[in-house]
PDB file of C-alpha atoms in Angstrom:
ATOM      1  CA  UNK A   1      98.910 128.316  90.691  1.00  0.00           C
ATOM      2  CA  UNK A   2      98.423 125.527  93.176  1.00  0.00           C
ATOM      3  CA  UNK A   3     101.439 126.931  95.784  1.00  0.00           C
ATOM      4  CA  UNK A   4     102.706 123.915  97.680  1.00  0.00           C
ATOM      5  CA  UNK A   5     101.373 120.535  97.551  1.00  0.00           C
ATOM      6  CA  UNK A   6     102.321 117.869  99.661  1.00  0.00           C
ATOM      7  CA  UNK A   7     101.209 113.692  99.173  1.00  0.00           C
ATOM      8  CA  UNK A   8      99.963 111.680 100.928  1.00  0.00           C
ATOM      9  CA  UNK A   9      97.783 113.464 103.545  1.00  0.00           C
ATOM     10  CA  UNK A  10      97.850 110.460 105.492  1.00  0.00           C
ATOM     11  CA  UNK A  11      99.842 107.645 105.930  1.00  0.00           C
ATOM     12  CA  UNK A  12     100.348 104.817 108.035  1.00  0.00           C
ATOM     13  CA  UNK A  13     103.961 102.669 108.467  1.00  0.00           C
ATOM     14  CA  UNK A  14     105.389  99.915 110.097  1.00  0.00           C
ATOM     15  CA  UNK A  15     108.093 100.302 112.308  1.00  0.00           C
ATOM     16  CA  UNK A  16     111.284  99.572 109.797  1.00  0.00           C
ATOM     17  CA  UNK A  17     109.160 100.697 106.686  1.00  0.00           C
ATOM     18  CA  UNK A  18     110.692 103.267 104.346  1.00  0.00           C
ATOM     19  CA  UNK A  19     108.321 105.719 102.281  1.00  0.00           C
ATOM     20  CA  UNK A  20     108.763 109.086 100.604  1.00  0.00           C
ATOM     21  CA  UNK A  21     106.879 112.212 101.313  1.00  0.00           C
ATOM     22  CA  UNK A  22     106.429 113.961  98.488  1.00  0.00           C
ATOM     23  CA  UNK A  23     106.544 118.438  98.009  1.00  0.00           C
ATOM     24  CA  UNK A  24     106.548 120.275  94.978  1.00  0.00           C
ATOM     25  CA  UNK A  25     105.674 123.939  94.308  1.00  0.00           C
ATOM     26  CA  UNK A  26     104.668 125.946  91.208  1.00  0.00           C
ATOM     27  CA  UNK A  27     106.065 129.496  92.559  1.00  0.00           C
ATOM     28  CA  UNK A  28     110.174 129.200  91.161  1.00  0.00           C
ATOM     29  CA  UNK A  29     111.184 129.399  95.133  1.00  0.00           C
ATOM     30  CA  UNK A  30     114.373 128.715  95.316  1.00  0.00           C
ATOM     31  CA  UNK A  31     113.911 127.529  98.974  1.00  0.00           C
ATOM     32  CA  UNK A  32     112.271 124.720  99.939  1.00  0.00           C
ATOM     33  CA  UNK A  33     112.030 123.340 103.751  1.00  0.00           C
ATOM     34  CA  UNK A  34     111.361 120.196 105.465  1.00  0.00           C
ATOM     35  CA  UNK A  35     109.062 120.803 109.284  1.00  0.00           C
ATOM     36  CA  UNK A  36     107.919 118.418 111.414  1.00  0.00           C
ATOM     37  CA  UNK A  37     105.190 119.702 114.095  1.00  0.00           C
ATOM     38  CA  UNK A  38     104.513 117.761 117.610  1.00  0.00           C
ATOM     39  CA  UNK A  39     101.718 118.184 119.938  1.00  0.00           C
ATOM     40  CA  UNK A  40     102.479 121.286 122.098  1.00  0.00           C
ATOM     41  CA  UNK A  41     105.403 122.285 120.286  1.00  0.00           C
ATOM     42  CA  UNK A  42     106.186 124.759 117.013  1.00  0.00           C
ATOM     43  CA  UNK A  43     107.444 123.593 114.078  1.00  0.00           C
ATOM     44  CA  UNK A  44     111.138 122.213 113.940  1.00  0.00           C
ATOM     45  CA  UNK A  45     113.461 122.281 110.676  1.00  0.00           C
ATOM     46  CA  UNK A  46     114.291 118.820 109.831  1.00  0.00           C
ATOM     47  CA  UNK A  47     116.298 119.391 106.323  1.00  0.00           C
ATOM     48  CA  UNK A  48     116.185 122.594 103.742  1.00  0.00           C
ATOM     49  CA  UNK A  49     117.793 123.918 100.196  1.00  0.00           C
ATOM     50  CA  UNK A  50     118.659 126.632  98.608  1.00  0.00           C
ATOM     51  CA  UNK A  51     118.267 125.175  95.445  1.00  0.00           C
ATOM     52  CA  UNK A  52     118.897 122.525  92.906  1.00  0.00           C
ATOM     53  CA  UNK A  53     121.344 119.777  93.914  1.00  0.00           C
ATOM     54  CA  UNK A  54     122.092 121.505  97.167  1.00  0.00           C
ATOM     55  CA  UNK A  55     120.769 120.737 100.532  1.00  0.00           C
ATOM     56  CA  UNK A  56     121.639 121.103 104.165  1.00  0.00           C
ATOM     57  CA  UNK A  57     120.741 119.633 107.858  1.00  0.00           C
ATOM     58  CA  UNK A  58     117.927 121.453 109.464  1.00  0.00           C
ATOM     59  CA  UNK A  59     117.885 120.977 113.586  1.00  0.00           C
ATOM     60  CA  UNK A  60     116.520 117.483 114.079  1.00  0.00           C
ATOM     61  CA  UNK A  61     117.932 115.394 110.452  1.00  0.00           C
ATOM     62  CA  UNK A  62     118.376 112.164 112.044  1.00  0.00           C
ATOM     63  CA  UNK A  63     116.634 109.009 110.165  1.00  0.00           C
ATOM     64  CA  UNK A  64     115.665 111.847 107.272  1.00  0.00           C
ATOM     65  CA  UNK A  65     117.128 112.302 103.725  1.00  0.00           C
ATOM     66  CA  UNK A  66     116.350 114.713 100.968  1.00  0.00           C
ATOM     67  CA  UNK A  67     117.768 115.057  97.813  1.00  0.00           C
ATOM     68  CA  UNK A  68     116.439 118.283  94.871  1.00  0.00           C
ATOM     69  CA  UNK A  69     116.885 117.264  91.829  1.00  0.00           C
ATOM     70  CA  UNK A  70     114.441 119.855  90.288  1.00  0.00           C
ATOM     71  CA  UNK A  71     112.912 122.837  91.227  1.00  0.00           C
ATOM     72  CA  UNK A  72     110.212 122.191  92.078  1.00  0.00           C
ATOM     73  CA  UNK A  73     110.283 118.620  93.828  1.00  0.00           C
ATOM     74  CA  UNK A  74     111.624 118.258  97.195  1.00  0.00           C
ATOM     75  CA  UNK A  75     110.810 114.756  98.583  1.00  0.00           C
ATOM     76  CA  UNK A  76     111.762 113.806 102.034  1.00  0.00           C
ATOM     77  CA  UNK A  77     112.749 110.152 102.259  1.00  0.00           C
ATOM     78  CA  UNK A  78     112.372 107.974 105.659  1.00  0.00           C
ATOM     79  CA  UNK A  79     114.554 105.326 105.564  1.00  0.00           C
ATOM     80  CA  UNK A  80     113.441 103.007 108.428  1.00  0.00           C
ATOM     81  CA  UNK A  81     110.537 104.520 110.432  1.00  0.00           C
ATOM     82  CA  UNK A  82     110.606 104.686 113.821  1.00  0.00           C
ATOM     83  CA  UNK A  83     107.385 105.578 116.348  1.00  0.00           C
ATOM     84  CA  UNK A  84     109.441 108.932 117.107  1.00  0.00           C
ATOM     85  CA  UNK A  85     108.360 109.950 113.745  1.00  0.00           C
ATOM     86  CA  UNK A  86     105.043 110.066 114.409  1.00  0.00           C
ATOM     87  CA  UNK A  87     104.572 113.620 113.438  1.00  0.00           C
ATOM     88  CA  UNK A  88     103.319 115.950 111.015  1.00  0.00           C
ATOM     89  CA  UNK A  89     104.899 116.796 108.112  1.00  0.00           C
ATOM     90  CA  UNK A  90     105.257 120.538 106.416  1.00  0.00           C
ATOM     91  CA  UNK A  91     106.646 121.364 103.424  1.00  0.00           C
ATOM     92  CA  UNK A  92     107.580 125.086 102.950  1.00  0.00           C
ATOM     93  CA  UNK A  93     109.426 127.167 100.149  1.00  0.00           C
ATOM     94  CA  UNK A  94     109.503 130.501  99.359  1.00  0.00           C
ATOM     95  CA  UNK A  95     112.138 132.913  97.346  1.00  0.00           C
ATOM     96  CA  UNK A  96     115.679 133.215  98.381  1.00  0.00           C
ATOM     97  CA  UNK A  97     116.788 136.161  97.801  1.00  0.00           C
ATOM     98  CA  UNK A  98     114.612 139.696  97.190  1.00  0.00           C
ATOM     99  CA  UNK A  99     111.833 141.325  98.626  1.00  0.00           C
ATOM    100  CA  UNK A 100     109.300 138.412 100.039  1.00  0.00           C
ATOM    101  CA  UNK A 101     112.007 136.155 100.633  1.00  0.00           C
ATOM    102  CA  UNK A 102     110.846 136.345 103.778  1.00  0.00           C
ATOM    103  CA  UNK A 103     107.489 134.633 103.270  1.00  0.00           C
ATOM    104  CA  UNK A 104     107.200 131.400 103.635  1.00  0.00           C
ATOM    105  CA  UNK A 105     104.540 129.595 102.024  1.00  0.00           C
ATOM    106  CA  UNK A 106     103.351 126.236 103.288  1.00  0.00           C
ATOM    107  CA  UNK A 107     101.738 122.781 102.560  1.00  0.00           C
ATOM    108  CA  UNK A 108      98.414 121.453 103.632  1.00  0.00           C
ATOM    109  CA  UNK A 109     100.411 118.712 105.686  1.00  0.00           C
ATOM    110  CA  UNK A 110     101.297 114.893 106.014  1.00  0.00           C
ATOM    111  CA  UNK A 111      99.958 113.211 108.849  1.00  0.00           C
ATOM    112  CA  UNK A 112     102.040 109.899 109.652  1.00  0.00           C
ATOM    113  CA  UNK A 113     101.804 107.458 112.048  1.00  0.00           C
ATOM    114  CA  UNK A 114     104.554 104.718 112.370  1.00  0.00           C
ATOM    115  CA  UNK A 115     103.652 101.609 114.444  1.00  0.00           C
TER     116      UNK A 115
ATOM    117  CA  UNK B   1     120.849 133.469 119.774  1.00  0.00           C
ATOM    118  CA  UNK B   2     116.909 133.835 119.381  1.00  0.00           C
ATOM    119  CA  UNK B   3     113.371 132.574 121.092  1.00  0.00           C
ATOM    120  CA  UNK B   4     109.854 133.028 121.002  1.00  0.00           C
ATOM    121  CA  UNK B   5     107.268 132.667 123.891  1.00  0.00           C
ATOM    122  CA  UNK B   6     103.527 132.521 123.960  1.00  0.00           C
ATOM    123  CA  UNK B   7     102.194 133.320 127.007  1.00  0.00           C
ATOM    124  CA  UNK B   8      99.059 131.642 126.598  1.00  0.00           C
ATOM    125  CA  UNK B   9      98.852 128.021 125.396  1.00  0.00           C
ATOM    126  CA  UNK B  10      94.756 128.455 125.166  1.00  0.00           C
ATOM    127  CA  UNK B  11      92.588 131.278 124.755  1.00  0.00           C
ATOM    128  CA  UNK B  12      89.000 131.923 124.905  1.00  0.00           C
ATOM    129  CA  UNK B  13      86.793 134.670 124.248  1.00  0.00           C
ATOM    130  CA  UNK B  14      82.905 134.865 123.388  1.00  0.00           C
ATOM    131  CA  UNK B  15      82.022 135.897 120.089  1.00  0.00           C
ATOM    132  CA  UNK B  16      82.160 139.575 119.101  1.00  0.00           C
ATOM    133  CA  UNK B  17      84.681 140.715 121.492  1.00  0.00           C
ATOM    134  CA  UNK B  18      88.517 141.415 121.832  1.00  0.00           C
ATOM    135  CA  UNK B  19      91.175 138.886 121.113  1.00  0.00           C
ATOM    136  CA  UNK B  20      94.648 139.786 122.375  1.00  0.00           C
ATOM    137  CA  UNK B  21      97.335 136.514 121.706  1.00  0.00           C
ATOM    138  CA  UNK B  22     100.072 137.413 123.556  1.00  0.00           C
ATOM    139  CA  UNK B  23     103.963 136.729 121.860  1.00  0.00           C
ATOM    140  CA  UNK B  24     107.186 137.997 123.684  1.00  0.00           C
ATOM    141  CA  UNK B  25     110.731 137.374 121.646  1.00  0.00           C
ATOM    142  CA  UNK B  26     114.294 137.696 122.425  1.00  0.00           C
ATOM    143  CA  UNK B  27     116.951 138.430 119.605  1.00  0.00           C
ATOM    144  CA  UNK B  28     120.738 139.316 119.603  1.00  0.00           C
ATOM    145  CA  UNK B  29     119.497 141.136 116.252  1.00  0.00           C
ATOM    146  CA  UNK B  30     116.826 143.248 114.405  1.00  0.00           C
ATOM    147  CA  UNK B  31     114.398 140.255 113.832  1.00  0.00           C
ATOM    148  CA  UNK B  32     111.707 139.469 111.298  1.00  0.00           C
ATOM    149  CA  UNK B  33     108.358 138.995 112.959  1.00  0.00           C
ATOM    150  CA  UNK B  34     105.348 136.193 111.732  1.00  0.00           C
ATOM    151  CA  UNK B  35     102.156 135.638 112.639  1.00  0.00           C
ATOM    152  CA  UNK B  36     101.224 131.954 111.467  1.00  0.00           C
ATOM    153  CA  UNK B  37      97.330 130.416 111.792  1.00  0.00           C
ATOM    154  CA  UNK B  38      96.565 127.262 111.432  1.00  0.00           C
ATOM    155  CA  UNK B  39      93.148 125.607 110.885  1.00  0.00           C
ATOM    156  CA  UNK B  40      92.098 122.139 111.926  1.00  0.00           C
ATOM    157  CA  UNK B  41      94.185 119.651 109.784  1.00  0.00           C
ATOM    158  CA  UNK B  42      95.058 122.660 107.559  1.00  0.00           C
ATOM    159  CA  UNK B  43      98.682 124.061 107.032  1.00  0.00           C
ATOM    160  CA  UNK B  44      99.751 127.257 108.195  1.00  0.00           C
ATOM    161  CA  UNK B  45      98.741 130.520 106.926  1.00  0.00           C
ATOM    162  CA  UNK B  46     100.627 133.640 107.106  1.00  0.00           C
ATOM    163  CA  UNK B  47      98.321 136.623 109.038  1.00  0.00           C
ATOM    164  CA  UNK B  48     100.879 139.059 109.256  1.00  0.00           C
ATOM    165  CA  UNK B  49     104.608 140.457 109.152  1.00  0.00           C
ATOM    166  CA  UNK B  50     106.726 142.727 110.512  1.00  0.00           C
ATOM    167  CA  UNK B  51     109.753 143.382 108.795  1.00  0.00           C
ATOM    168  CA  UNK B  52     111.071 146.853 110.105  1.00  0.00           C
ATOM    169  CA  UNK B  53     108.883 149.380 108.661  1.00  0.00           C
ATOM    170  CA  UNK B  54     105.697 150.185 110.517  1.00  0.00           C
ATOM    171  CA  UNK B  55     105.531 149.251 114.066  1.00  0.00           C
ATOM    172  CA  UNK B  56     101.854 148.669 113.406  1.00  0.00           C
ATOM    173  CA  UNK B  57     101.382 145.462 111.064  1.00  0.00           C
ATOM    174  CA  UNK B  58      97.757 144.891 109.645  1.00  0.00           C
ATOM    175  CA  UNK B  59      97.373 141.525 108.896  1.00  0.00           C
ATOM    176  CA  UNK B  60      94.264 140.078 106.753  1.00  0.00           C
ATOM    177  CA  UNK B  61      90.784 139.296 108.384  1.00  0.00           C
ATOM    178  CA  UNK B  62      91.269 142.043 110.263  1.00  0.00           C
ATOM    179  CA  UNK B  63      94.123 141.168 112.602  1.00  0.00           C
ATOM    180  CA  UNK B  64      97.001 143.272 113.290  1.00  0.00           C
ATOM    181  CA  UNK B  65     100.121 142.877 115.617  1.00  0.00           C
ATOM    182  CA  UNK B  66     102.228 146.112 117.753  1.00  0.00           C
ATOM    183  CA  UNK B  67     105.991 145.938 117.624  1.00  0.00           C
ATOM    184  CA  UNK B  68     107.241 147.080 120.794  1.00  0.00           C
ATOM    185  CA  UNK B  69     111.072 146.999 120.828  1.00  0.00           C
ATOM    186  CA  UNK B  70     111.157 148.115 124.774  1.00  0.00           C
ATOM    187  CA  UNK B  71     109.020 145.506 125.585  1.00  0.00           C
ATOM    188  CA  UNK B  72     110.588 142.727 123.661  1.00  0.00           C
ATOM    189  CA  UNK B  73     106.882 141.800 122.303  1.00  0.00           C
ATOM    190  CA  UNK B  74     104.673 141.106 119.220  1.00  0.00           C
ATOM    191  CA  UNK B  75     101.093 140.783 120.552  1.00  0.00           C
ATOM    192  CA  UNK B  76      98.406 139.428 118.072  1.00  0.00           C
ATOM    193  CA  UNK B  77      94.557 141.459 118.404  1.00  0.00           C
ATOM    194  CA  UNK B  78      91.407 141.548 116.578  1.00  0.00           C
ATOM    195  CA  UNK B  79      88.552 144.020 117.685  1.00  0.00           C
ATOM    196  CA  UNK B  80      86.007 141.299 117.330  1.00  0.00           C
ATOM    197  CA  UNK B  81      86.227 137.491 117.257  1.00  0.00           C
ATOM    198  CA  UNK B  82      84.250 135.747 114.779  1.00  0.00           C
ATOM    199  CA  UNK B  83      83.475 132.019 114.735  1.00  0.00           C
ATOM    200  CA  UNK B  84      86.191 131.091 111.771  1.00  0.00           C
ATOM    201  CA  UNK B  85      89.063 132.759 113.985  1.00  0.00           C
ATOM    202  CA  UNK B  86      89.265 129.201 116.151  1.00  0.00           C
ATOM    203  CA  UNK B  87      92.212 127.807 115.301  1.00  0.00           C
ATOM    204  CA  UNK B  88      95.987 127.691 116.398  1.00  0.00           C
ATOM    205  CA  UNK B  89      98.235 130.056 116.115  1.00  0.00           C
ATOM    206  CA  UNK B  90     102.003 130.703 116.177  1.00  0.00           C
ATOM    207  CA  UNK B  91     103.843 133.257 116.762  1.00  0.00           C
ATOM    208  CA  UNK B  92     107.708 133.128 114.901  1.00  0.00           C
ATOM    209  CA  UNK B  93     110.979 135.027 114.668  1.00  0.00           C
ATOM    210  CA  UNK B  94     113.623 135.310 112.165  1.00  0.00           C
ATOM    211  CA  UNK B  95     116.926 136.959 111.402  1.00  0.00           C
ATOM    212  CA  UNK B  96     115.638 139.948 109.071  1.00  0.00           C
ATOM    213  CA  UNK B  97     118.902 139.287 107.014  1.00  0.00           C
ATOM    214  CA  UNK B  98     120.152 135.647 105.566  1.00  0.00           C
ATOM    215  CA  UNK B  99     122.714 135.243 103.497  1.00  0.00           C
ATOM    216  CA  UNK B 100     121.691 131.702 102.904  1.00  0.00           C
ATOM    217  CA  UNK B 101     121.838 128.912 104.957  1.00  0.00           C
ATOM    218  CA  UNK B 102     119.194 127.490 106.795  1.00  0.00           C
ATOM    219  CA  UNK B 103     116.038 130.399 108.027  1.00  0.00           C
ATOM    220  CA  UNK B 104     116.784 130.204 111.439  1.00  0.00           C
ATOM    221  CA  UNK B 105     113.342 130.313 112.204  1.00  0.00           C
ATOM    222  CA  UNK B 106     111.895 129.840 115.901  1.00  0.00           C
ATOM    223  CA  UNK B 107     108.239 129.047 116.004  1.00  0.00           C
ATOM    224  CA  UNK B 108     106.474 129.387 119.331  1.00  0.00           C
ATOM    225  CA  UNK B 109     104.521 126.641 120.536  1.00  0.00           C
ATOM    226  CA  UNK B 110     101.315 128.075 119.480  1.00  0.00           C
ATOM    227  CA  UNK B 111      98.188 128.912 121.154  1.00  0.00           C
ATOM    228  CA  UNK B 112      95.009 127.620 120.942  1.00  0.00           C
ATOM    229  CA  UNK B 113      92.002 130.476 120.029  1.00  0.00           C
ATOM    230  CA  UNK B 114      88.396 128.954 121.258  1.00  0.00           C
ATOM    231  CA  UNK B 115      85.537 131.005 120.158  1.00  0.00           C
ATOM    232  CA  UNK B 116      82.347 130.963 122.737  1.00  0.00           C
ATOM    233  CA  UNK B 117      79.317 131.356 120.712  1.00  0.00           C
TER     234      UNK B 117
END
């Protein structure tokens, strides 16, 4: 199976652009996470669910919306991009509930820029 | 309430000896303990976990990580750095039980492993 893949690798906005980062994952995890990672800092939650038509605010949601409609898809939607989200983007997931539900599996990354 | 500190924002060793990355936590609970590494423009890989059984935790390519509950710590070593351990890595702490909810993970701030040839 191909785990988690996140698109686009790279992208480059506009300040006041909206775009969608896309995540899906072949594994049945229940759990799927939104991180954004900073020069000299860990990773930070932005938004997560525990499954299908639920989600919930991570520690720094502001200017981010999710929705998960399947699955397997959990896309992270920017709605007017701001130079402060000039970040990296992770995707995670990994099993709710069970033994392993404490391994998170992660995404090769989205790089974006805003201007 | 929970943290995680690396001591060490960069580390470098010559090739073929000891690596030591050093990872102190503090926890009002038993925590679950990651190691994370993370190649250049890659996304993170899990090297090991410790999740209450052995104190010892062997991780793959040959890394393993001591729990030491007195010491509040979870230092990373490998016998003998090789060229493909440069990377970054992070060290991260968890409640060991969820009952939903968001993970409550707290990732370090990583350090940076620089292999001398």
């Amino acid at each position: 199976n191909a785990g988690v893949t996140q698109t686009p690798k790279f992208q480059v906005l506009k300040t006041g652009q909206s775009m969608t980062l896309q995540c899906a994952q072949d594994m049945n995890h229940e759990y799927m996470s939104w991180y954004r990672q900073d020069p000299g800092m860990g990773l930070r939650l932005i938004h997560y669910s525990v499954g299908a038509g639920i989600t919930d605010q991570g520690e720094v949601p502001n200017g981010y919306n999710v929705s998960r409609s399947t699955t397997e898809d959990f896309p992270l939607r920017l709605l007017s991009a701001a130079p402060s989200q000039t970040s990296v983007y992770f995707c995670a997931s990994r099993r709710l509930l069970g033994g392993g539900a404490d391994t998170q599996y992660f995404g090769p990354g989205t790089r974006l820029t805003v201007l | 309430a929970q943290s995680v500190t690396q001591l060490d924002s960069h580390v470098s060793v010559s090739e073929g000896t000891p690596v030591l990355l050093r990872c102190n936590y503090s926890s009002s609970y038993s925590p679950s303990l990651f190691w994370y590494v993370q190649h250049p423009n890659k996304g993170l890989q899990l090297l090991l976990k410790y999740t209450s059984a052995a104190t010892l935790v062997k991780g793959i390519n040959g890394f393993e990580a001591e729990f030491k509950k007195s010491e509040t710590s979870f230092h990373l070593t490998k016998p003998s750095a090789h060229m493909s351990d440069a990377a970054e890595y992070f060290c991260v702490v968890s409640p060991r039980l969820r009952r939903g909810g968001a993970d409550g993970l707290t990732f370090g701030k990583g350090t940076h492993l620089i292999i001398q040839p």
